[in-house]
Coordinates of C-alpha atoms in Angstrom, one line a residue:
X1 CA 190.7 -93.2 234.0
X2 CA 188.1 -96.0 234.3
X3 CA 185.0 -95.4 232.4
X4 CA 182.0 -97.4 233.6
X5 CA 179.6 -98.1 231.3
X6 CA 176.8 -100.6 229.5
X7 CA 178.1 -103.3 227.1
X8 CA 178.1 -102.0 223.7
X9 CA 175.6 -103.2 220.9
X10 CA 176.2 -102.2 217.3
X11 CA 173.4 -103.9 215.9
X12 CA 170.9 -101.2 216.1
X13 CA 173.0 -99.0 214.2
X14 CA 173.7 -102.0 211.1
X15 CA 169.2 -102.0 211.5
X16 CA 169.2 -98.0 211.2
X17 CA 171.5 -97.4 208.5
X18 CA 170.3 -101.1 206.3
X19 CA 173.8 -102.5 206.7
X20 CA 173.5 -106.2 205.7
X21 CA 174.9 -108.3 208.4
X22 CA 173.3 -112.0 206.8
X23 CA 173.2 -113.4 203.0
X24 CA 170.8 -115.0 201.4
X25 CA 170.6 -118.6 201.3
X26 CA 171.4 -118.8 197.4
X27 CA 174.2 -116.8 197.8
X28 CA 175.6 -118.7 200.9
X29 CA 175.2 -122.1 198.6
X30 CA 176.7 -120.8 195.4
X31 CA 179.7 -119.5 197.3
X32 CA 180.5 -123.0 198.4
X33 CA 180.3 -124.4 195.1
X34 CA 182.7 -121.6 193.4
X35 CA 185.9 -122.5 192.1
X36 CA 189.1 -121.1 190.0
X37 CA 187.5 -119.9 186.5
X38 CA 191.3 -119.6 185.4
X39 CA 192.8 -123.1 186.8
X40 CA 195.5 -123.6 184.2
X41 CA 195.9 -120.2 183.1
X42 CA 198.7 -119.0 185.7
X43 CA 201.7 -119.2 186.1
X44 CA 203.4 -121.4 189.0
X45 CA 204.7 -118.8 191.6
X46 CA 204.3 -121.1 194.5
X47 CA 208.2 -120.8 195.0
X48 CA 207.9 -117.4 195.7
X49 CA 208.0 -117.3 200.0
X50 CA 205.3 -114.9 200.3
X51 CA 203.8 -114.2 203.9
X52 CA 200.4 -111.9 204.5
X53 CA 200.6 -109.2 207.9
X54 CA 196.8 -108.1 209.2
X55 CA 195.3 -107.2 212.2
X56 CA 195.6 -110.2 214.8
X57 CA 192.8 -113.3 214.0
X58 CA 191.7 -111.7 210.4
X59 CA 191.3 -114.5 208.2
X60 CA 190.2 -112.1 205.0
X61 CA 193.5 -112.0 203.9
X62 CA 193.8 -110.2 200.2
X63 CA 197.4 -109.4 200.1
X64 CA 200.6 -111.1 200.5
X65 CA 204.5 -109.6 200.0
X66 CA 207.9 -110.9 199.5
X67 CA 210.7 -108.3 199.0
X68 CA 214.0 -108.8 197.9
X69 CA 217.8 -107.1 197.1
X70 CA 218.0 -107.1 193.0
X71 CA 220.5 -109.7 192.2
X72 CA 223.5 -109.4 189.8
X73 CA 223.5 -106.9 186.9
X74 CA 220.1 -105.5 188.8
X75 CA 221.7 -102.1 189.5
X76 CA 220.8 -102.7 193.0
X77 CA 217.2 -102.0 194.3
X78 CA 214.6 -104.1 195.2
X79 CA 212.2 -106.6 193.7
X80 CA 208.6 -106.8 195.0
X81 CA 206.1 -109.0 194.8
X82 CA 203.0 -108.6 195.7
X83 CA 199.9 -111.2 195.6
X84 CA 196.0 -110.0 195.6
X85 CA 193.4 -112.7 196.2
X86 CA 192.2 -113.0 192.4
X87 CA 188.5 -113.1 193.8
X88 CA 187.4 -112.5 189.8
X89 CA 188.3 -115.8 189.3
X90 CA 185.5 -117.4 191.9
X91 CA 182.9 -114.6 191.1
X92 CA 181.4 -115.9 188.1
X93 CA 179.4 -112.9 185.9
X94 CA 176.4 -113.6 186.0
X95 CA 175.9 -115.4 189.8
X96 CA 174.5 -114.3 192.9
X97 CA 177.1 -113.9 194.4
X98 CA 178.4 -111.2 191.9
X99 CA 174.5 -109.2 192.3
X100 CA 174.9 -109.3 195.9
X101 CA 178.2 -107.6 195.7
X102 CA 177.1 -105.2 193.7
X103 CA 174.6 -104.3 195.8
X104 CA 177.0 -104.6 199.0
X105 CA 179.8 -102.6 197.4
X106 CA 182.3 -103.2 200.4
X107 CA 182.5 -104.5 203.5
X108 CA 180.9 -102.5 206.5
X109 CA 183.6 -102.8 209.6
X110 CA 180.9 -102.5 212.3
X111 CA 183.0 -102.9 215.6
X112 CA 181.6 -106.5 216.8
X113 CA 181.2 -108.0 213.6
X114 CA 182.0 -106.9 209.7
X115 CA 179.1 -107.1 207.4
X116 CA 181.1 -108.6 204.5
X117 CA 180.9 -108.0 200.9
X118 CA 181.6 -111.7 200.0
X119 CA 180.2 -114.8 202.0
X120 CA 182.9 -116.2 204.5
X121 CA 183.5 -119.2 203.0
X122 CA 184.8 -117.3 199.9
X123 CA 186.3 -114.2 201.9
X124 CA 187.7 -116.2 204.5
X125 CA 188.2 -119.7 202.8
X126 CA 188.6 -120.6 199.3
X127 CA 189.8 -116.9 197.9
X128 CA 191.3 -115.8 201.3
X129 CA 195.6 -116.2 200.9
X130 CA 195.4 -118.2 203.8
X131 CA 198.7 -120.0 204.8
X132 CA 200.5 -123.4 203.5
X133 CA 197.6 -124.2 200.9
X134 CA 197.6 -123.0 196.9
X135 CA 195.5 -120.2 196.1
X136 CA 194.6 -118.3 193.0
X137 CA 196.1 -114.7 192.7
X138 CA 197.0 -112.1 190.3
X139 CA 200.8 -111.3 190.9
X140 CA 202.6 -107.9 191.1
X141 CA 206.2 -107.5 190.5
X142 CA 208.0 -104.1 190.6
X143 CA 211.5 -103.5 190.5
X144 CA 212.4 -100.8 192.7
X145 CA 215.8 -98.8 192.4
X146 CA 217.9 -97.5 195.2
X147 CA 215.2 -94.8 196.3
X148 CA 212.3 -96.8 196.2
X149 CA 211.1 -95.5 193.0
X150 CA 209.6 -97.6 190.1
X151 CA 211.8 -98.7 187.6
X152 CA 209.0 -101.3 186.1
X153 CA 206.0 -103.2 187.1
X154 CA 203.8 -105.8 186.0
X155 CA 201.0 -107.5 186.4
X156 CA 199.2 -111.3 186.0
X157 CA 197.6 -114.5 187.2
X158 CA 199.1 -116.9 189.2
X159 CA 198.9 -120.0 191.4
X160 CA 200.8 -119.0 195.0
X161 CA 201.0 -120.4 198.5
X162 CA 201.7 -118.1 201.5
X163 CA 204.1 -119.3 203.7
X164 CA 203.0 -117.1 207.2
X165 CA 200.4 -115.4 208.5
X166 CA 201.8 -112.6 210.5
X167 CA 199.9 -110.1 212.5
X168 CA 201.2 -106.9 213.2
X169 CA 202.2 -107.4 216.9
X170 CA 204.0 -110.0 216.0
X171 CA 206.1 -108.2 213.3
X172 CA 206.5 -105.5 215.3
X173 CA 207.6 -108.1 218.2
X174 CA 210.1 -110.0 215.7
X175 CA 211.8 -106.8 214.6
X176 CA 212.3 -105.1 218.3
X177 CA 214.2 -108.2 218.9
X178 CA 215.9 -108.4 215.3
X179 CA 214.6 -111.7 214.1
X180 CA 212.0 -110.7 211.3
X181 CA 211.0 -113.0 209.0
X182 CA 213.2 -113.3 205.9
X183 CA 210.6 -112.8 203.7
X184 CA 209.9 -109.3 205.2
X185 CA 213.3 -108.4 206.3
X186 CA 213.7 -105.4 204.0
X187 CA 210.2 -104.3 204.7
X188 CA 211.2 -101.1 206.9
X189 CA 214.0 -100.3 204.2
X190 CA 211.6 -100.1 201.0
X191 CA 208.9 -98.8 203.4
X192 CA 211.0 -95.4 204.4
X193 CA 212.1 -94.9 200.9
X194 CA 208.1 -95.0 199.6
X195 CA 207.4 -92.5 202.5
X196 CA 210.5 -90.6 201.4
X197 CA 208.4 -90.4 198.0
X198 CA 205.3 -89.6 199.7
X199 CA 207.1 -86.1 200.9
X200 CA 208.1 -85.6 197.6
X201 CA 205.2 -85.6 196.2
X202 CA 203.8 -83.5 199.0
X203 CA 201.1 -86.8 199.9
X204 CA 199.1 -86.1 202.8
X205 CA 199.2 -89.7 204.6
X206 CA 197.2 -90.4 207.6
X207 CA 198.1 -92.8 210.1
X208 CA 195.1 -92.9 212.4
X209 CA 195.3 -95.5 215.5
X210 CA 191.9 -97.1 216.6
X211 CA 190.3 -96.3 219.5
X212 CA 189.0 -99.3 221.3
X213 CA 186.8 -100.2 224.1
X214 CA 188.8 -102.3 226.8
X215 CA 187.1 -104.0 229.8
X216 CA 184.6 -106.7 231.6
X217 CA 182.3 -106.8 234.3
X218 CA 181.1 -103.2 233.6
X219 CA 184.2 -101.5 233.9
X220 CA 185.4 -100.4 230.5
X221 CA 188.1 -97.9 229.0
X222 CA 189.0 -96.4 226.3
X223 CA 192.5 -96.8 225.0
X224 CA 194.2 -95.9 221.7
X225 CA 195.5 -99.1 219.9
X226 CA 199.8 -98.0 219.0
X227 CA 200.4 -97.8 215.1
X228 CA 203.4 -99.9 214.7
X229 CA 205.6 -98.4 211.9
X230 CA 205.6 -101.8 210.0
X231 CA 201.7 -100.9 209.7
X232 CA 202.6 -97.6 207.8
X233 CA 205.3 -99.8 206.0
X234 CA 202.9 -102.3 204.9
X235 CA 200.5 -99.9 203.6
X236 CA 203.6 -98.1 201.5
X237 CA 203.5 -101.6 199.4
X238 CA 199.7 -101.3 198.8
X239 CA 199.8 -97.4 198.0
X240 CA 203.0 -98.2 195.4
X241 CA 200.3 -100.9 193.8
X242 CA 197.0 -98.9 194.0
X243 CA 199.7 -95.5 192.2
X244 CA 201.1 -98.2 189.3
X245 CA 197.5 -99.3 188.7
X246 CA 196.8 -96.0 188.1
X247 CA 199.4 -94.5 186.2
X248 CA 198.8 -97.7 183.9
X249 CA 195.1 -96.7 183.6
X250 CA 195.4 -93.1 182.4
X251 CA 198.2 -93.9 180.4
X252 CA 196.1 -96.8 178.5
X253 CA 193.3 -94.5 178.9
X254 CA 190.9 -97.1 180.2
X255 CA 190.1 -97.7 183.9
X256 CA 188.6 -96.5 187.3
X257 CA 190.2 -94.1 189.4
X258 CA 190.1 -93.3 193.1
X259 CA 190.0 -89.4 193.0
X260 CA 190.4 -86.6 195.7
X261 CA 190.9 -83.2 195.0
X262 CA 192.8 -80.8 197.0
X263 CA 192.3 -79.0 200.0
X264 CA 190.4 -76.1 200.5
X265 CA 192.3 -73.0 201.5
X266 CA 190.0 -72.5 204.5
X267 CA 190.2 -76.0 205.4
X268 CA 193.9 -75.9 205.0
X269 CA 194.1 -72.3 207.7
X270 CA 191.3 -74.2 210.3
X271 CA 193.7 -77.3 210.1
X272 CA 196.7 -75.4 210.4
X273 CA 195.3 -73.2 213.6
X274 CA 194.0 -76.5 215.5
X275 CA 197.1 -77.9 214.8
X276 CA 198.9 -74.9 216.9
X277 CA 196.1 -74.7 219.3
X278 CA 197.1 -78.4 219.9
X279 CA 200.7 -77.2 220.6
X280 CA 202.5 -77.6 217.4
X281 CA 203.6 -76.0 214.6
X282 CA 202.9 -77.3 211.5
X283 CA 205.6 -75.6 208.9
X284 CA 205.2 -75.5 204.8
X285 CA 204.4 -78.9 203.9
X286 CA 201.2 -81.0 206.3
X287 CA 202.2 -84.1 204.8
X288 CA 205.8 -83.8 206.5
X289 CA 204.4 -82.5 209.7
X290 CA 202.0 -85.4 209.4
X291 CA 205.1 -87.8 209.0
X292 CA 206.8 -86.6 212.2
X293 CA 203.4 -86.9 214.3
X294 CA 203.4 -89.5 217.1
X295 CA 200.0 -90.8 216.0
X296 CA 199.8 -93.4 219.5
X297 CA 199.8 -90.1 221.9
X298 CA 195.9 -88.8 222.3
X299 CA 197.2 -85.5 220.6
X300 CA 198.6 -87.4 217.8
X301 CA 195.4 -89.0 217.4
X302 CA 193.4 -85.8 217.5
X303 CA 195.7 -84.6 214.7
X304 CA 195.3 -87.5 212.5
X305 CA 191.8 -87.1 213.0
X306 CA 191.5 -83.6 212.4
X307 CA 193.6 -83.9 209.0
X308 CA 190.6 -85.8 208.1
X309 CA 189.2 -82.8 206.8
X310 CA 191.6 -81.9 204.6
X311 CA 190.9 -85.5 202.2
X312 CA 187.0 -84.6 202.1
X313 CA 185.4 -85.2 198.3
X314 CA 186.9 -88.3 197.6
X315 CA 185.2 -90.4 194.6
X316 CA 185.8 -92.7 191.8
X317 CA 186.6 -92.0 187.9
X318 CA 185.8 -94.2 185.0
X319 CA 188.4 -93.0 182.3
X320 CA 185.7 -94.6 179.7
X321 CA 183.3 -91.3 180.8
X322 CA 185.7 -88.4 182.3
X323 CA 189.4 -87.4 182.0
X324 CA 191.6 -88.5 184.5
X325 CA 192.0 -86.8 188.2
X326 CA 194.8 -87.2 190.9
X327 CA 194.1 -88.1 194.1
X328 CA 195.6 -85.0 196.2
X329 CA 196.2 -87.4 199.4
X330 CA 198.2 -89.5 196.9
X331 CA 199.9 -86.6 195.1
X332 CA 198.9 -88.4 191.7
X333 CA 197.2 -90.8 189.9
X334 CA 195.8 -93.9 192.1
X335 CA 193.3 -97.1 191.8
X336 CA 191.6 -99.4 194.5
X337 CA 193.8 -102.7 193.2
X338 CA 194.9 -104.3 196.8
X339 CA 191.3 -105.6 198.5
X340 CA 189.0 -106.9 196.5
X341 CA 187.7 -109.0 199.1
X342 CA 186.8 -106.3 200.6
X343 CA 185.7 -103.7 198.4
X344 CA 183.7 -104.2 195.0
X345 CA 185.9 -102.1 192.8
X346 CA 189.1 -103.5 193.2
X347 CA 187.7 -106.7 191.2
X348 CA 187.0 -104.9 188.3
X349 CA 190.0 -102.2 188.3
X350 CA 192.7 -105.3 188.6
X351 CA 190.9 -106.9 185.9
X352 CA 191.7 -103.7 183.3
X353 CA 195.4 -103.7 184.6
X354 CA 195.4 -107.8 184.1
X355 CA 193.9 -106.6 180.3
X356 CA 196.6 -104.0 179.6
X357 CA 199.6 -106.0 180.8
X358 CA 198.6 -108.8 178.3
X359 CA 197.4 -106.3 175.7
X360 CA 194.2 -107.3 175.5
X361 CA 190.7 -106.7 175.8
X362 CA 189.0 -105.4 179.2
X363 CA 186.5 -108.1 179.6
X364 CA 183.0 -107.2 178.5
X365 CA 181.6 -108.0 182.3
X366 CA 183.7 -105.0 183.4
X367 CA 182.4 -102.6 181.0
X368 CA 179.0 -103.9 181.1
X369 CA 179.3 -103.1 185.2
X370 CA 180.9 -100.1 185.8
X371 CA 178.4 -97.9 185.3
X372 CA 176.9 -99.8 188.4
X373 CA 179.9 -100.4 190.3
X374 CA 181.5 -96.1 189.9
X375 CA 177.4 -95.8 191.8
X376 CA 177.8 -98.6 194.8
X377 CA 180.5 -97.6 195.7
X378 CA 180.1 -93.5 195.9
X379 CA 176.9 -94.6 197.8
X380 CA 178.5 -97.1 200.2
X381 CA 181.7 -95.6 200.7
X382 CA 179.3 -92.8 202.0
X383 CA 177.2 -95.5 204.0
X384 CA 181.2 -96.4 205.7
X385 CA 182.1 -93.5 206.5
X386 CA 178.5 -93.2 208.5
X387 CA 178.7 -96.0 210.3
X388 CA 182.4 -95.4 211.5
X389 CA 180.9 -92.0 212.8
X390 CA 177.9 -93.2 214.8
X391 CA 179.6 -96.3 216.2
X392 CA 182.4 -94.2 217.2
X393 CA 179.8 -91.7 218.6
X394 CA 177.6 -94.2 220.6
X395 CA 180.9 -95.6 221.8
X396 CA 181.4 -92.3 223.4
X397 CA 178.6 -91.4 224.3
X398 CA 177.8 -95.1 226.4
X399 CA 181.4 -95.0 228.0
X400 CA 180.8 -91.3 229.3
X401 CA 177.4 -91.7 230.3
X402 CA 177.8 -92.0 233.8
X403 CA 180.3 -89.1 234.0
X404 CA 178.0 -86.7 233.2
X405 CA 178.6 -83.6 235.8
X406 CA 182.3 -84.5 236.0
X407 CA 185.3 -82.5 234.6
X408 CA 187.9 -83.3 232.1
X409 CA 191.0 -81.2 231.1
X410 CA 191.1 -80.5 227.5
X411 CA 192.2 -77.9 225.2
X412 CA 190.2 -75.5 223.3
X413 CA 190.7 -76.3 219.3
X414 CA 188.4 -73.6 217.5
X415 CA 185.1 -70.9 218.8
X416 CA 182.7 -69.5 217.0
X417 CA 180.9 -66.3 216.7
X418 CA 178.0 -68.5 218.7
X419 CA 180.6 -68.8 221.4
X420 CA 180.6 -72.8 220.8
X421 CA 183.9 -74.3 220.3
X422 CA 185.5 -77.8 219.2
X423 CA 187.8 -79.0 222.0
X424 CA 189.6 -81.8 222.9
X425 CA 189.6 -84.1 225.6
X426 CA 193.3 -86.2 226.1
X427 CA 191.8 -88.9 229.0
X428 CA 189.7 -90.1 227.2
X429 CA 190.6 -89.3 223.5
X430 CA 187.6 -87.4 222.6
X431 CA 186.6 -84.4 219.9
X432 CA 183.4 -82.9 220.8
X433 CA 181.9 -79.8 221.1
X434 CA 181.7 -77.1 224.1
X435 CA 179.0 -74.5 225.1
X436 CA 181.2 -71.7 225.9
X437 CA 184.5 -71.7 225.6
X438 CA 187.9 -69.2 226.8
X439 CA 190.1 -68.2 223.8
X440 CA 192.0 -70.4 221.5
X441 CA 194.6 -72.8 222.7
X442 CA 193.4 -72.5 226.3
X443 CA 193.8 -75.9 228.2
X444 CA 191.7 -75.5 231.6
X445 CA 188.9 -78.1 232.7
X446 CA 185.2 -78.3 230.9
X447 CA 181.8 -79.9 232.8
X448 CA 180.4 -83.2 230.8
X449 CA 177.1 -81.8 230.2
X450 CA 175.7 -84.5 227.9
X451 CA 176.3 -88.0 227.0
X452 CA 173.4 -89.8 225.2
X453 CA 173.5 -93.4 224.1
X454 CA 170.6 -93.1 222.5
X455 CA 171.4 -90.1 220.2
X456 CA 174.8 -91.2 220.5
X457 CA 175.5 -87.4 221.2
X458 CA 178.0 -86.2 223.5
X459 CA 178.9 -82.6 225.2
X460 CA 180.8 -80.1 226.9
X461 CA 180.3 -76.8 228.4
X462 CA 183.0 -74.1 230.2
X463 CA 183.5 -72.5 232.6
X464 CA 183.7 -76.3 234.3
X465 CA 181.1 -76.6 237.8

């Protein structure tokens, strides 16, 4: 279905909510001048073929992988490596650059244009693991055995040089036809076996696909991006870093912890009932129904979406003020380590595992902070999760706008004693809510009875006109 509709503009929603979207001139001028605070402090890993995989044109690139077969006398396995953009080493203590992040916390992925945490010429320049140039970087290693399981890690600084910058098409692309890049070869291998250990652990992991707005000339459509697996594999090598981190932490006893506790038992039942009204049947464990969703088909997506709900209350933990919690989603311990250009607590949690690995000191900038940082982030991961929601509402809302009076098919997920109900509409992918409503599970056609840009509202009613 074509959806006619206005061009989109997601700057009134960065004004409403007092998303940055421009730095101040000091901090634009210092980030030009920053350079490596460690230069001569790392070791030389520039050897190491490492290649980066991200969304096509990103040039914030924070991690880079190499994976390997253990060689002789390794008791077969694999080795990983792993590269962060050391962005601690540019962000001197006490600059601007380091107030402003504070006060940013992480970037703010507004659909036209990110409002970044650090200035692009340090998130997308001199920190950024950009290809075929030397960059600063704090270097994982874990040695894997045959099930993908952790037989040692560590951690420390390094000088490295990225080979490739892959996007994920283009992975995807190399291994349909067979020819991926070396350094990546065994990335599907180790990937299965970390999601093999996800089930185990009973982890809930969701794979949601973007929706996107597709079009020109006035004539625009909704369409749900595909989730290539090496997407899910990818992030398998950033969950194995961000568990480590944390295991590290709470057994050191020092550290900051991304926390989630479990689900609810009536979130768990509504979750579990949608999922049938939907058409399936969701068994014993959700995070193994989960793994066996096709998260490209519209109800795919409205699953992954809905499973939302059951990772609600997630937080952060300094081990310095409370005992240590496990993040359910994770199914155990787990730290923000893999993004620091991105978000302001990976900078300061890599810099306690860099401290425990050498067996020294957490610098004194990181515990002078943290009080500050555990209190930006609650706030903007809050803030985030906002903005997604309203430019992901006003997106619906301006593409449907003209289709008000019209009827969709969709499928009735849950009613309440009000007689309004949460339904689902396949073409195009949309959750929203219903004035009347038949039973459960009932697919049959509903009216389009509101679609407001402005309040970025949108809504249903049965029976359909």
């Amino acid at each position: 279905m074509k959806l006619y509709a206005a061009p989109l503009n997601f700057r009134a929603i960065a004004s409403e909510f007092s998303v940055p979207t421009d730095f101040p001139p000091q901090v634009l001028e210092e980030a030009t001048q920053l350079t490596d605070r460690f230069a001569g402090q790392r070791i030389d890993a520039r050897s190491i073929p490492l290649v980066t995989i991200d969304p096509v044109g990103s040039r914030d690139l924070d991690q880079a992988v190499h994976i390997a077969e253990r060689g002789e006398g390794g008791g077969g396995g694999y080795t990983v490596t792993y590269a962060i953009a050391d962005v601690a080493a540019f962000v001197e203590p006490g600059g601007a650059v380091k107030d402003e992040s504070l006060q940013r916390g992480q970037t703010i992925y507004l659909p036209d244009e990110p409002a970044r945490l650090h200035p692009p010429s340090l998130s997308e320049g001199s920190a950024s693991l950009l290809p075929d140039v030397d960059r600063p970087a704090v270097l994982w290693t874990f040695e894997l055995d045959q099930e993908g399981e952790v037989d040692s890690a560590h951690v420390e600084r390094a000088l490295v040089r990225s080979v490739a910058r892959l996007d994920y098409d283009g992975v995807h692309e190399d291994f349909a036809r067979g020819e991926p890049h070396a350094s990546i070869r065994l990335l599907p291998e180790v990937g299965q076996l970390r999601q093999r250990s996800s089930l185990r652990r009973e982890a809930i992991n969701l794979r949601l696909p973007s929706v996107r707005v597709v079009g020109e000339g006035g004539t625009f459509e909704l369409v749900i991006e595909p989730r290539h697996p090496v997407m899910d594999y990818n992030s398998e090598i950033s969950l194995l870093t961000g568990m480590v981190a944390g295991r590290m932490m709470v057994e050191a006893g020092v550290g900051f912890l991304r926390t989630l506790g479990p689900a609810t038992g009536e979130a768990e039942a509504e979750f579990r009932r949608e999922a049938s009204n939907l058409g399936y049947e969701v068994g014993g464990n959700i995070g193994e129904f989960l793994a066996g969703i096709d998260a490209d088909t519209p109800r795919g997506m409205a699953m992954m979406r809905e499973a939302q709900k059951l990772l609600r209350g997630a937080g952060y933990v300094d081990l310095s003020e409370k005992e240590p919690e496990v993040h359910a989603g994770i199914g155990g311990y787990y730290s923000h380590v893999t993004a620091p250009l991105r978000r302001l607590v990976d900078r300061y949690a890599t810099e306690v595992c860099l401290a425990i690995c050498a067996g020294t000191e957490v610098p004194e900038w990181v515990r002078e902070d943290a009080p500050r940082v555990m209190k930006t982030m609650g706030r903007t991961s809050q803030l985030a999760n906002t903005v997604d929601k309203a430019c992901l509402n006003l997106t619906e809302a301006t593409v449907l706008e003209p289709w008000v009076g019209h009827n969709f098919e969709g499928v009735t997920l849950t009613v309440n004693e009000e007689d309004r109900a949460r339904i689902f509409i396949a073409d195009p992918p949309v959750l929203a809510p219903s004035v009347g409503a038949p039973g459960e599970g009932t697919e049959t056609k509903f009216s389009l009875v509101l679609a407001d840009a402005t309040q970025r509202e949108v809504s249903f009613a049965w029976p359909a006109d």
